[in-house]
Amino acid sequence: MAPKKRKAESDSSNAGEQHIYKSIEHAAHSVKVAKKSILMERELKLRGGEFPNFLRELRRRKREKIGQYVAPSNIMIVRE
């Protein structure tokens, strides 16, 4: 008989990468973030008068941050 496939343990893969992070908390946080799906940025063109309805729908779905512009940042800090 062929050997059975084993399920990969999540702890074993994370153990090899712990030297990358400053602390155990950082490693645990990266695992949480890796499980989240990322929304790609899309350009949205609205017709006249659709913007208030669009904002209302974002608030209803509790996604207000998606419709806001990014706060201006210092270029020198971003380059670091």
XYZ file of N, CA and C in Angstrom:
240
model
N 0.826 -1.192 0.000
C 0.000 0.000 0.000
C 0.869 1.254 0.000
N 0.356 2.263 -0.628
C 1.062 3.544 -0.659
C 0.877 4.256 0.678
N 1.880 5.030 1.107
C 1.727 5.753 2.375
C 0.645 6.821 2.266
N -0.056 7.037 3.376
C -1.132 8.029 3.395
C -0.549 9.431 3.465
N -1.241 10.340 2.827
C -0.809 11.736 2.880
C -1.163 12.315 4.238
N -0.265 13.075 4.796
C -0.512 13.724 6.079
C -0.907 15.170 5.855
N -1.770 15.645 6.725
C -2.147 17.053 6.664
C -0.994 17.893 7.195
N -0.735 18.996 6.540
C 0.324 19.902 6.983
C -0.133 20.617 8.245
N 0.729 20.631 9.236
C 0.396 21.314 10.481
C 0.762 22.778 10.355
N -0.125 23.642 10.812
C 0.126 25.076 10.689
C 1.265 25.522 11.601
N 1.454 24.850 12.738
C 2.515 25.241 13.666
C 3.900 24.937 13.106
N 4.030 23.842 12.374
C 5.347 23.471 11.872
C 5.844 24.454 10.812
N 4.956 24.971 9.966
C 5.388 25.917 8.939
C 5.749 27.263 9.553
N 5.040 27.645 10.613
C 5.300 28.915 11.274
C 6.593 28.858 12.095
N 6.950 27.682 12.594
C 8.133 27.556 13.441
C 9.405 27.880 12.662
N 9.453 27.550 11.386
C 10.630 27.825 10.582
C 10.816 29.290 10.253
N 9.756 30.081 10.364
C 9.823 31.496 10.014
C 9.912 32.408 11.229
N 9.985 31.868 12.423
C 9.973 32.707 13.612
C 11.223 33.574 13.729
N 12.311 33.188 13.132
C 13.514 34.005 13.209
C 13.364 35.310 12.432
N 12.379 35.397 11.548
C 12.153 36.608 10.759
C 11.544 37.714 11.608
N 10.692 37.344 12.563
C 9.920 38.311 13.336
C 10.654 38.729 14.604
N 10.336 39.936 15.082
C 10.969 40.463 16.286
C 10.515 39.735 17.539
N 9.249 39.332 17.568
C 8.720 38.670 18.759
C 7.680 37.633 18.355
N 7.240 36.886 19.337
C 6.217 35.870 19.103
C 4.898 36.534 18.721
N 4.637 37.720 19.296
C 3.405 38.443 18.972
C 3.363 38.824 17.491
N 4.518 39.251 16.954
C 4.584 39.606 15.535
C 4.317 38.375 14.659
N 4.861 37.233 15.051
C 4.644 36.008 14.286
C 3.175 35.605 14.319
N 2.544 35.718 15.491
C 1.126 35.368 15.613
C 0.262 36.319 14.789
N 0.635 37.603 14.782
C -0.132 38.585 14.003
C -0.019 38.303 12.506
N 1.154 37.896 12.048
C 1.321 37.621 10.621
C 0.468 36.438 10.187
N 0.281 35.472 11.083
C -0.578 34.333 10.760
C -2.023 34.799 10.608
N -2.474 35.701 11.493
C -3.839 36.228 11.416
C -4.043 37.017 10.125
N -3.057 37.830 9.763
C -3.166 38.667 8.567
C -3.136 37.811 7.306
N -2.367 36.739 7.314
C -2.262 35.882 6.134
C -3.587 35.209 5.803
N -4.437 35.005 6.808
C -5.725 34.354 6.579
C -6.748 35.294 5.948
N -6.516 36.604 6.036
C -7.472 37.570 5.505
C -7.314 37.703 3.995
N -8.417 37.906 3.335
C -8.353 38.131 1.896
C -8.189 39.631 1.641
N -7.463 39.958 0.616
C -7.161 41.352 0.303
C -8.003 41.775 -0.896
N -8.628 42.926 -0.776
C -9.414 43.469 -1.876
C -8.512 44.306 -2.770
N -8.568 44.044 -4.048
C -7.778 44.826 -4.985
C -8.441 46.183 -5.189
N -7.620 47.191 -5.432
C -8.138 48.538 -5.660
C -8.737 48.618 -7.058
N -9.924 49.203 -7.136
C -10.607 49.361 -8.420
C -11.045 50.798 -8.590
N -10.970 51.259 -9.822
C -11.476 52.595 -10.122
C -12.984 52.496 -10.304
N -13.695 53.416 -9.694
C -15.149 53.380 -9.724
C -15.663 54.670 -10.336
N -16.461 54.541 -11.370
C -17.058 55.715 -12.007
C -18.550 55.689 -11.735
N -19.038 56.734 -11.084
C -20.449 56.828 -10.736
C -21.144 57.838 -11.629
N -22.395 57.605 -11.877
C -23.201 58.569 -12.624
C -23.617 59.684 -11.677
N -24.139 60.751 -12.230
C -24.574 61.876 -11.412
C -25.642 61.473 -10.409
N -25.449 61.837 -9.152
C -26.427 61.544 -8.111
C -26.302 60.170 -7.477
N -25.363 59.339 -7.916
C -25.207 58.005 -7.339
C -24.322 57.983 -6.095
N -23.524 59.018 -5.900
C -22.560 59.004 -4.802
C -23.220 58.895 -3.426
N -24.284 59.654 -3.116
C -24.915 59.493 -1.795
C -25.450 58.080 -1.556
N -26.020 57.468 -2.573
C -26.503 56.092 -2.430
C -25.351 55.116 -2.218
N -24.243 55.364 -2.912
C -23.069 54.511 -2.766
C -22.510 54.605 -1.348
N -22.400 55.824 -0.814
C -21.916 55.990 0.558
C -22.858 55.345 1.566
N -24.146 55.468 1.346
C -25.129 54.858 2.245
C -24.963 53.336 2.268
N -24.724 52.757 1.106
C -24.528 51.307 1.026
C -23.226 50.886 1.706
N -22.164 51.683 1.559
C -20.908 51.381 2.252
C -21.092 51.418 3.760
N -21.822 52.409 4.253
C -22.073 52.501 5.697
C -22.909 51.325 6.185
N -23.872 50.917 5.373
C -24.717 49.789 5.758
C -23.895 48.506 5.890
N -22.909 48.349 5.017
C -22.040 47.169 5.051
C -20.848 47.344 5.989
N -20.767 48.513 6.645
C -19.672 48.843 7.570
C -18.321 48.791 6.862
N -18.256 49.430 5.700
C -17.030 49.487 4.897
C -16.689 50.925 4.527
N -16.850 51.848 5.469
C -16.641 53.266 5.165
C -15.213 53.568 4.722
N -14.244 52.829 5.236
C -12.845 53.115 4.915
C -12.527 52.882 3.442
N -13.290 52.045 2.782
C -13.039 51.775 1.364
C -13.300 53.016 0.521
N -14.304 53.796 0.886
C -14.684 54.956 0.094
C -13.948 56.230 0.438
N -12.994 56.183 1.366
C -12.275 57.383 1.772
C -10.929 57.453 1.067
N -10.469 58.669 0.870
C -9.145 58.859 0.303
C -8.092 58.601 1.371
N -6.941 58.165 0.936
C -5.841 57.919 1.857
C -5.328 59.253 2.378
N -5.009 59.296 3.672
C -4.483 60.522 4.266
C -3.115 60.824 3.662
N -2.800 62.096 3.437
C -1.480 62.431 2.891
C -0.378 62.000 3.853
N 0.729 61.539 3.305
C 1.827 61.066 4.142
C 3.119 61.759 3.738
N 4.073 61.697 4.620
C 5.379 62.283 4.382
C 6.173 61.332 3.488
N 6.660 61.803 2.359
C 7.360 60.955 1.397
C 8.637 60.385 1.999
N 9.335 61.151 2.813
C 10.586 60.673 3.400
C 10.337 59.489 4.331
N 9.240 59.509 5.057
C 8.932 58.393 5.951
C 8.569 57.156 5.136
N 7.851 57.330 4.061
C 7.447 56.204 3.228
C 8.662 55.541 2.600
N 9.661 56.297 2.195
C 10.848 55.733 1.551
C 11.672 54.887 2.501
N 11.630 55.189 3.796
C 12.404 54.400 4.760
C 11.849 53.007 4.799
